[in-house]
PDB file of C-alpha atoms in Angstrom:
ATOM      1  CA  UNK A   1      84.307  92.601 117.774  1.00 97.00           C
ATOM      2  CA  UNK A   2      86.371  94.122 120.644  1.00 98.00           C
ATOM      3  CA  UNK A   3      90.300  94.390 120.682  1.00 98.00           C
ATOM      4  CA  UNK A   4      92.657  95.534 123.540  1.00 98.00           C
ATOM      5  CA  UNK A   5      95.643  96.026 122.242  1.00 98.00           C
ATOM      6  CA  UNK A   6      98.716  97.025 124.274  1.00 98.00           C
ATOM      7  CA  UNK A   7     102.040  98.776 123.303  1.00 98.00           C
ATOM      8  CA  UNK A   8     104.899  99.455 125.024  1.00 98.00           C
ATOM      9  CA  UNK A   9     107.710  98.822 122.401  1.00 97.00           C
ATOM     10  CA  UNK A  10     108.383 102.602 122.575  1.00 95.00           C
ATOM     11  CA  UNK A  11     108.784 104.521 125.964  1.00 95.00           C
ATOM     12  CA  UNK A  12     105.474 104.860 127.024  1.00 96.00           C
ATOM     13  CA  UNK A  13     102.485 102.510 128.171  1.00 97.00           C
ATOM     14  CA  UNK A  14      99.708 102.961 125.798  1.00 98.00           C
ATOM     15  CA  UNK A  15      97.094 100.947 125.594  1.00 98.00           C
ATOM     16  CA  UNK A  16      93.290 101.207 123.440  1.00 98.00           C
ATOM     17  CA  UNK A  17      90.652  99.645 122.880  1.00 98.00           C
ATOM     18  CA  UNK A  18      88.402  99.004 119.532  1.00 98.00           C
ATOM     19  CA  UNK A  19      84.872  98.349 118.852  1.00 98.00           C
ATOM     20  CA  UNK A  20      83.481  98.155 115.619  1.00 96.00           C
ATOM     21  CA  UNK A  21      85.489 100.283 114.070  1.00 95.00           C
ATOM     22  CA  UNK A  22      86.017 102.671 116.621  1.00 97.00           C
ATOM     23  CA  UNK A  23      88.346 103.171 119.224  1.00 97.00           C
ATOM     24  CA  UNK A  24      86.011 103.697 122.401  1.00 98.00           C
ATOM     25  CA  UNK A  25      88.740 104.381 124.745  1.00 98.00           C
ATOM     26  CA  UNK A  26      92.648 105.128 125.170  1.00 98.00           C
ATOM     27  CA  UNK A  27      95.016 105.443 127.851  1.00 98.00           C
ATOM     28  CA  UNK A  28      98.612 106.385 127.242  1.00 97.00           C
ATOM     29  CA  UNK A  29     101.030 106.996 130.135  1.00 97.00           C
ATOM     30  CA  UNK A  30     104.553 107.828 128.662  1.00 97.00           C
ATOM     31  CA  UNK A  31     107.578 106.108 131.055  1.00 96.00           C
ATOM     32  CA  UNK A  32     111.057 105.102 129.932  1.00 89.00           C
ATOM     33  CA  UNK A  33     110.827 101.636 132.786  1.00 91.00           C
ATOM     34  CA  UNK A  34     108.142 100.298 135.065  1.00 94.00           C
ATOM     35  CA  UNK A  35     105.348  99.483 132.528  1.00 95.00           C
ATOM     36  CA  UNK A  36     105.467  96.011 133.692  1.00 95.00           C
ATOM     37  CA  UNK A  37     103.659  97.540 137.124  1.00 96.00           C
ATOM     38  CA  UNK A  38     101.251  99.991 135.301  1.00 97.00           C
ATOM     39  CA  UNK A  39      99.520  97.508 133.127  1.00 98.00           C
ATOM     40  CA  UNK A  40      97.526  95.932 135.482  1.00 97.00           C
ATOM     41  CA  UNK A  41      96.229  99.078 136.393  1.00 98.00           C
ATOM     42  CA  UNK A  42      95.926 100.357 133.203  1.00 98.00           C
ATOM     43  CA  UNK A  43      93.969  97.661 131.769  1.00 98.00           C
ATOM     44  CA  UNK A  44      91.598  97.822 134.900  1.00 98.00           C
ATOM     45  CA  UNK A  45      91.066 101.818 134.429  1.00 98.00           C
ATOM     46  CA  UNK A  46      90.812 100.949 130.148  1.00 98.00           C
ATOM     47  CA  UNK A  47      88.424  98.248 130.446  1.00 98.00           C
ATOM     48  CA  UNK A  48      85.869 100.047 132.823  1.00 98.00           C
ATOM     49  CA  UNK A  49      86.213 103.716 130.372  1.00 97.00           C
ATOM     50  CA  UNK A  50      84.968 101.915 127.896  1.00 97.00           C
ATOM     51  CA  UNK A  51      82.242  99.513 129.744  1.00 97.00           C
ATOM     52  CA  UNK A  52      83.996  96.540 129.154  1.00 96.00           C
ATOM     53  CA  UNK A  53      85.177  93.269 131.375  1.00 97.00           C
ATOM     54  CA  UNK A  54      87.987  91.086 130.106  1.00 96.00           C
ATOM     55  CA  UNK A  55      85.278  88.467 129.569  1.00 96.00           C
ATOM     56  CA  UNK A  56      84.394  90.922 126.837  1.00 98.00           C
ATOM     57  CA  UNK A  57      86.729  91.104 124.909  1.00 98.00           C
ATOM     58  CA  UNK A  58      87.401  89.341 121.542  1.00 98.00           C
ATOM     59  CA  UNK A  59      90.998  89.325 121.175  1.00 98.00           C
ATOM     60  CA  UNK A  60      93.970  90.912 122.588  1.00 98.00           C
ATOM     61  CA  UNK A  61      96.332  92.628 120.618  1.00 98.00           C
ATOM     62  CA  UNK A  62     100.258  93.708 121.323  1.00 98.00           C
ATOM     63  CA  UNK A  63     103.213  95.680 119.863  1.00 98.00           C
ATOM     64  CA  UNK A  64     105.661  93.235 119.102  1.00 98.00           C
ATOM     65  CA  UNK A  65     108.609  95.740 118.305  1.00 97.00           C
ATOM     66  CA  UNK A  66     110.897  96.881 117.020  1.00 97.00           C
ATOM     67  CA  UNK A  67     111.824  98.787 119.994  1.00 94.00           C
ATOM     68  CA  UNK A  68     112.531  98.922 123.792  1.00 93.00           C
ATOM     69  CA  UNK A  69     113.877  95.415 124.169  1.00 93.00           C
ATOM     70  CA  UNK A  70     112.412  95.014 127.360  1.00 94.00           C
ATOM     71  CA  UNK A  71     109.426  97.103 126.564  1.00 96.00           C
ATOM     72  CA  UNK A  72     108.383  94.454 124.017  1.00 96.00           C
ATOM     73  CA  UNK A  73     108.913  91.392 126.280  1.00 96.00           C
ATOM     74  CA  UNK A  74     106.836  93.585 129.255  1.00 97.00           C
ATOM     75  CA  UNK A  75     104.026  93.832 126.860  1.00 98.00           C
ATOM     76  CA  UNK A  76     104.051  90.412 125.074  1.00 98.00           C
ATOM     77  CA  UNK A  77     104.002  88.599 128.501  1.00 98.00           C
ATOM     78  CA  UNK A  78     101.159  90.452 130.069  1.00 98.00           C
ATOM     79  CA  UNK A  79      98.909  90.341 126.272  1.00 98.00           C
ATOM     80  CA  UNK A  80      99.793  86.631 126.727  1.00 98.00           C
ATOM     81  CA  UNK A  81      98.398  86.543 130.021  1.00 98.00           C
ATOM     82  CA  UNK A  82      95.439  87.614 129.334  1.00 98.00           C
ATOM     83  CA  UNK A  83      95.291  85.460 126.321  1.00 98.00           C
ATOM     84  CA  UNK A  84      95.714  82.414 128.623  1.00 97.00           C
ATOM     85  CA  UNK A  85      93.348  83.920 131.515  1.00 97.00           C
ATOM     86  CA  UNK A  86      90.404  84.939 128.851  1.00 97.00           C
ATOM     87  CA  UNK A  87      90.805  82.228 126.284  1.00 98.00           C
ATOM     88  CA  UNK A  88      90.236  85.032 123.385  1.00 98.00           C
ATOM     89  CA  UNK A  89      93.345  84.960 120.944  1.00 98.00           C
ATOM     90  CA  UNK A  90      96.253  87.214 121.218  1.00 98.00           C
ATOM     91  CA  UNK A  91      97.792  89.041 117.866  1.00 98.00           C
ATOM     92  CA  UNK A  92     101.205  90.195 117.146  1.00 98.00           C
ATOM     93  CA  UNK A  93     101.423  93.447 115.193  1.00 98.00           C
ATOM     94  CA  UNK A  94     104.662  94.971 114.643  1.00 98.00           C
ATOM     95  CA  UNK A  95     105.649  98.607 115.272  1.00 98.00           C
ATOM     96  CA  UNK A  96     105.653  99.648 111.586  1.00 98.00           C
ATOM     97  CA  UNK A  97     102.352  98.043 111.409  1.00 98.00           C
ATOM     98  CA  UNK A  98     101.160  99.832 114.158  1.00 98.00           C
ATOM     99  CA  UNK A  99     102.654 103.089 112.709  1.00 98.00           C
ATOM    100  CA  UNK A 100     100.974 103.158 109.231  1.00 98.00           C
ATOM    101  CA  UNK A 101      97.809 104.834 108.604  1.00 96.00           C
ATOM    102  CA  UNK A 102      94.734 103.494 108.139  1.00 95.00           C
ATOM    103  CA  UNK A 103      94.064 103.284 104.055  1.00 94.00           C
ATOM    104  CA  UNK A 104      97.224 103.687 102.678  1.00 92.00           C
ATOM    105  CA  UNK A 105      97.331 102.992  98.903  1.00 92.00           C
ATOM    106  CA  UNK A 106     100.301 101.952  96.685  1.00 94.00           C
ATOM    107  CA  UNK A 107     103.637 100.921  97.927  1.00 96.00           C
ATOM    108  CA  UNK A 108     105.233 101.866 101.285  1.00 97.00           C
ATOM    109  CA  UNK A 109     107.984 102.414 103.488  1.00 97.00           C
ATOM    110  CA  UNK A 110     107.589 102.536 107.331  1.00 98.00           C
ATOM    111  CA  UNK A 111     110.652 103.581 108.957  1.00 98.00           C
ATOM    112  CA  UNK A 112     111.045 104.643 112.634  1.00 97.00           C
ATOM    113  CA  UNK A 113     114.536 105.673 114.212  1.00 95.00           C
ATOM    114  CA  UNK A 114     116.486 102.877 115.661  1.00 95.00           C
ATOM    115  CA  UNK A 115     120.414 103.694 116.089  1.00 92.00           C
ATOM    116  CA  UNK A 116     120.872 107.316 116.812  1.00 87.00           C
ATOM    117  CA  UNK A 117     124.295 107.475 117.552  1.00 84.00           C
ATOM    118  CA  UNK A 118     126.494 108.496 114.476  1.00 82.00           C
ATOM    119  CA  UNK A 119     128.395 106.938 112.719  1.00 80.00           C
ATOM    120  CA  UNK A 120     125.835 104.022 112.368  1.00 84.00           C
ATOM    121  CA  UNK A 121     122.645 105.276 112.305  1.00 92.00           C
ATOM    122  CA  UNK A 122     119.935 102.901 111.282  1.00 96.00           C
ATOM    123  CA  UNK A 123     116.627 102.577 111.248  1.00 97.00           C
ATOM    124  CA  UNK A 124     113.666  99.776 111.730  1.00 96.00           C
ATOM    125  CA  UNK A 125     112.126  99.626 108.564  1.00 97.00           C
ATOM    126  CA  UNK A 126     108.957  97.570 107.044  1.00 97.00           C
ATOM    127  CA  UNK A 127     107.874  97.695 103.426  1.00 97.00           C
ATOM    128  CA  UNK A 128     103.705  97.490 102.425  1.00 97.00           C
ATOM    129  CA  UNK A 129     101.678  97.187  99.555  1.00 96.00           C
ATOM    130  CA  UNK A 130      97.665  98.632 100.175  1.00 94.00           C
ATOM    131  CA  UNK A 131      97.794  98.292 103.755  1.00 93.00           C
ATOM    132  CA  UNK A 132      99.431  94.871 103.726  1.00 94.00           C
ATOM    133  CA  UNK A 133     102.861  94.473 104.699  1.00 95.00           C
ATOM    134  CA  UNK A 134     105.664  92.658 102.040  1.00 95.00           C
ATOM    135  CA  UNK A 135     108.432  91.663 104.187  1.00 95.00           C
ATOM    136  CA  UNK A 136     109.602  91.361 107.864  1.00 94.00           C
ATOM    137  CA  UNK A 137     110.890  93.786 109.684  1.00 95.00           C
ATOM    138  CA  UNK A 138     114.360  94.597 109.804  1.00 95.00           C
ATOM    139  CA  UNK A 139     116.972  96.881 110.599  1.00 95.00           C
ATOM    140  CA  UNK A 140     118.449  98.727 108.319  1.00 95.00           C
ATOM    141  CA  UNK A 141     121.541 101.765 107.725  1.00 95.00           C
ATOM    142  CA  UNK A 142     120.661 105.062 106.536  1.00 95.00           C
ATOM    143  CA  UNK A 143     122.311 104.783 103.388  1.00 94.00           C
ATOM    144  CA  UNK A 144     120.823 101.397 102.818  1.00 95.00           C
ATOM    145  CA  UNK A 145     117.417 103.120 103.222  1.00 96.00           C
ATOM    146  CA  UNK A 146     118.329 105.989 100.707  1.00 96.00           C
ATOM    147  CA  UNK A 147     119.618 103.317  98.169  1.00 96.00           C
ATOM    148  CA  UNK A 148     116.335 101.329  98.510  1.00 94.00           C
ATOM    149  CA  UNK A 149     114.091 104.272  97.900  1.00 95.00           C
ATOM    150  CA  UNK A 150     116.313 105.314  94.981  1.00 95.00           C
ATOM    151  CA  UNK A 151     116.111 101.491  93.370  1.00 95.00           C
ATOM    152  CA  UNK A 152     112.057 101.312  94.232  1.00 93.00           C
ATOM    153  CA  UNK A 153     110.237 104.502  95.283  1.00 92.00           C
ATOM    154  CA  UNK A 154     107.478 104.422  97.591  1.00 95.00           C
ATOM    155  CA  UNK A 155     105.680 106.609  99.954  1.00 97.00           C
ATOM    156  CA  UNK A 156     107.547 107.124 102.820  1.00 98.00           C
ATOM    157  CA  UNK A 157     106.348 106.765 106.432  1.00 98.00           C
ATOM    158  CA  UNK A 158     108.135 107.041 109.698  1.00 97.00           C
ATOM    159  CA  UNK A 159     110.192 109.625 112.125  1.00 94.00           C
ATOM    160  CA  UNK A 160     110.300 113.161 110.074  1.00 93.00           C
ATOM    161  CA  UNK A 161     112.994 114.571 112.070  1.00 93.00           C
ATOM    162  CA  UNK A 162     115.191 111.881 111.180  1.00 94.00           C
ATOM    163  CA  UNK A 163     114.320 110.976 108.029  1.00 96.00           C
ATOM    164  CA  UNK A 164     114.242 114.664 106.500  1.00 95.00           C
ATOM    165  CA  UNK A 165     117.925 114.436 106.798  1.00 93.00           C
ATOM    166  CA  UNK A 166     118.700 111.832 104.525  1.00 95.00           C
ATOM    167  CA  UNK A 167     115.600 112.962 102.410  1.00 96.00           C
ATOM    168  CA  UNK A 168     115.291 116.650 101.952  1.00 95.00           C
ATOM    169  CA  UNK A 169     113.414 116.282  98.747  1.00 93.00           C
ATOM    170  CA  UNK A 170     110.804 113.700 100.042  1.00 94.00           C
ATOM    171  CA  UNK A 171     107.372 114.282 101.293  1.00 96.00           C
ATOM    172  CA  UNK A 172     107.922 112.297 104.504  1.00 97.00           C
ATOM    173  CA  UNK A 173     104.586 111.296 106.297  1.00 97.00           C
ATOM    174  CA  UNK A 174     104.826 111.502 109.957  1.00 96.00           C
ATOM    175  CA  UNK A 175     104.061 108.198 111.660  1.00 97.00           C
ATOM    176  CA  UNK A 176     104.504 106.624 114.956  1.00 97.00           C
ATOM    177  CA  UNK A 177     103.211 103.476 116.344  1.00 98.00           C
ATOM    178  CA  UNK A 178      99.975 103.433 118.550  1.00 98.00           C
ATOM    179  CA  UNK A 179      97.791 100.870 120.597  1.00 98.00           C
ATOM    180  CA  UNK A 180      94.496 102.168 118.796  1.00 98.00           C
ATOM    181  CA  UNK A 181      96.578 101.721 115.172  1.00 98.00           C
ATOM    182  CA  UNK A 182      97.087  98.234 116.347  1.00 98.00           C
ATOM    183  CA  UNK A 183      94.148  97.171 117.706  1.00 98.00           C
ATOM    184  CA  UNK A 184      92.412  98.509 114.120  1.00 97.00           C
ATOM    185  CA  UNK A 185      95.038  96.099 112.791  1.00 97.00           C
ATOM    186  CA  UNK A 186      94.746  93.141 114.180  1.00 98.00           C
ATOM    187  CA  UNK A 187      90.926  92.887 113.935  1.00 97.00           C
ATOM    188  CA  UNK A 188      91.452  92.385 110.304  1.00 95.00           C
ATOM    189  CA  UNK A 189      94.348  89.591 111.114  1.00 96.00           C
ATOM    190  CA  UNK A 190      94.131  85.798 111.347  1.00 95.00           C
ATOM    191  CA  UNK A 191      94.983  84.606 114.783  1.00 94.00           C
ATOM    192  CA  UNK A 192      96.417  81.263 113.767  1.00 93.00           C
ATOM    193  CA  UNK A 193      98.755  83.169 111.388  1.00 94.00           C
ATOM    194  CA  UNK A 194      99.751  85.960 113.601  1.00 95.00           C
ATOM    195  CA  UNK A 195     101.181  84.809 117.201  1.00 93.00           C
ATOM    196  CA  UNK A 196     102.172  87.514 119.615  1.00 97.00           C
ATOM    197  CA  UNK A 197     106.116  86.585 119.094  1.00 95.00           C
ATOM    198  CA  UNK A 198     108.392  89.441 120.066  1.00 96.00           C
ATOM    199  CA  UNK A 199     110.216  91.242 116.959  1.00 95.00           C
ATOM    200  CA  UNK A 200     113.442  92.148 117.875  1.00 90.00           C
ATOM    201  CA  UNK A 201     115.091  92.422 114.373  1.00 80.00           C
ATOM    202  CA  UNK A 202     118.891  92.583 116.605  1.00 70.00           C
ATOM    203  CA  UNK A 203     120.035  90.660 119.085  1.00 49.00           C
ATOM    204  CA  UNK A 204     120.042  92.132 122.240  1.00 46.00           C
ATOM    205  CA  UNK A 205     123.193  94.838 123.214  1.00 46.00           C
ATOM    206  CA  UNK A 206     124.123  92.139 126.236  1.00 40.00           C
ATOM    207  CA  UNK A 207     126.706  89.681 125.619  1.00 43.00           C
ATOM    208  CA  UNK A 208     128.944  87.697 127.103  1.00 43.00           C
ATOM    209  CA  UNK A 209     132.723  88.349 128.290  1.00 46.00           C
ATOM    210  CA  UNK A 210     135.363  87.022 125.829  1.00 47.00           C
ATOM    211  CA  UNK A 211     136.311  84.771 128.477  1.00 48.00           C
ATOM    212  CA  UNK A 212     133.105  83.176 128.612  1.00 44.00           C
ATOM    213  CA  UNK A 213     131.734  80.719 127.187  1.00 43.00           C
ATOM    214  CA  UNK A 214     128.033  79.373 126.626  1.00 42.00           C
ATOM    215  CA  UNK A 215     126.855  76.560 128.410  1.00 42.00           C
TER     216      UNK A 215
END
């Protein structure tokens, strides 16, 4: 089986490819806008590393957030695309999927920095038991977080530097989502079960005047 998988839920275009087992080639170009213009590119430069055509490949696979807002709808649309152009299936994974290591035993918490700004600082969190996640991904407030891993302990995955403040005490594992973590992922997914939807777990920060009105 071969997988392309493409994130760009975090500021970055990253993009990998799996065979097997193995991730035969990577390419990660780290931007804060314009990924919707590199990907093309990208995937042509990814795809010939690794000896590969589109026609090759099995099925694509994409970051569906949390993140970027328009990072995740850049990458959904083009892993469509090639979806539609290719005919192989296309595979949501989320960003806390796509953060978690390989293997992981027991139960887990995967939580990445989402709100920085004090006084509400909050954080996209997913819970996993084994490997397999538990619940959908959310965002949630740092003291929310603390409470939770107070009520049911569990390993703790995610952004150190942020985390270590609200958990001194913790072993905190360092984690971060990647396009080779989610291409490993999503060749062990069901396609029917696992559409490439974005996950924005907020509404976006837009929103209309208070004079305005939907119509």
């Amino acid at each position: 089986m071969i997988v392309l998988a493409i994130h760009t839920a975090s500021p970055a275009c990253d993009l990998a490819i799996w065979r097997d087992g193995d991730v035969i080639a990577s390419i990660c170009e780290p931007m804060v806008r314009g990924q919707d213009a590199r990907l093309p590119d990208l995937t042509k430069s990814l795809l010939k590393s690794a000896g590969c055509a589109k026609s090759d490949v099995s099925r694509f696979a994409v970051v569906t957030g949390p993140g970027s807002f328009t990072g995740i709808r850049v990458g959904v649309a083009f892993a469509r695309g090639l979806s539609l152009a290719t005919g192989a299936p296309c595979i949501g994974v989320t960003s806390l999927e796509a953060a978690l290591p390989a293997g992981q035993q027991g139960s887990a918490i995967v939580a990445l920095a989402a709100q920085k700004r004090p006084p509400d600082i909050t954080f996209w969190a997913q819970t996993f038991r084994s490997g397999m996640a538990t619940d959908m991904a959310t965002e949630m407030r740092a003291d929310a977080l603390v409470q939770l891993m107070a009520d049911r302990p569990h390993l703790l995955f995610g952004d150190g530097d942020a985390l270590s403040h609200y958990f001194p005490t913790d072993t905190i594992h360092s984690a971060q989502p990647s396009a080779a973590r989610a291409a490993s992922v999503a060749a062990g997914l069901d396609p029917g079960q696992r559409p490439a939807r974005p996950t924005y777990a907020r509404g976006p920060d837009a929103a209309l005047p208070a004079n305005k009105t939907k119509r």
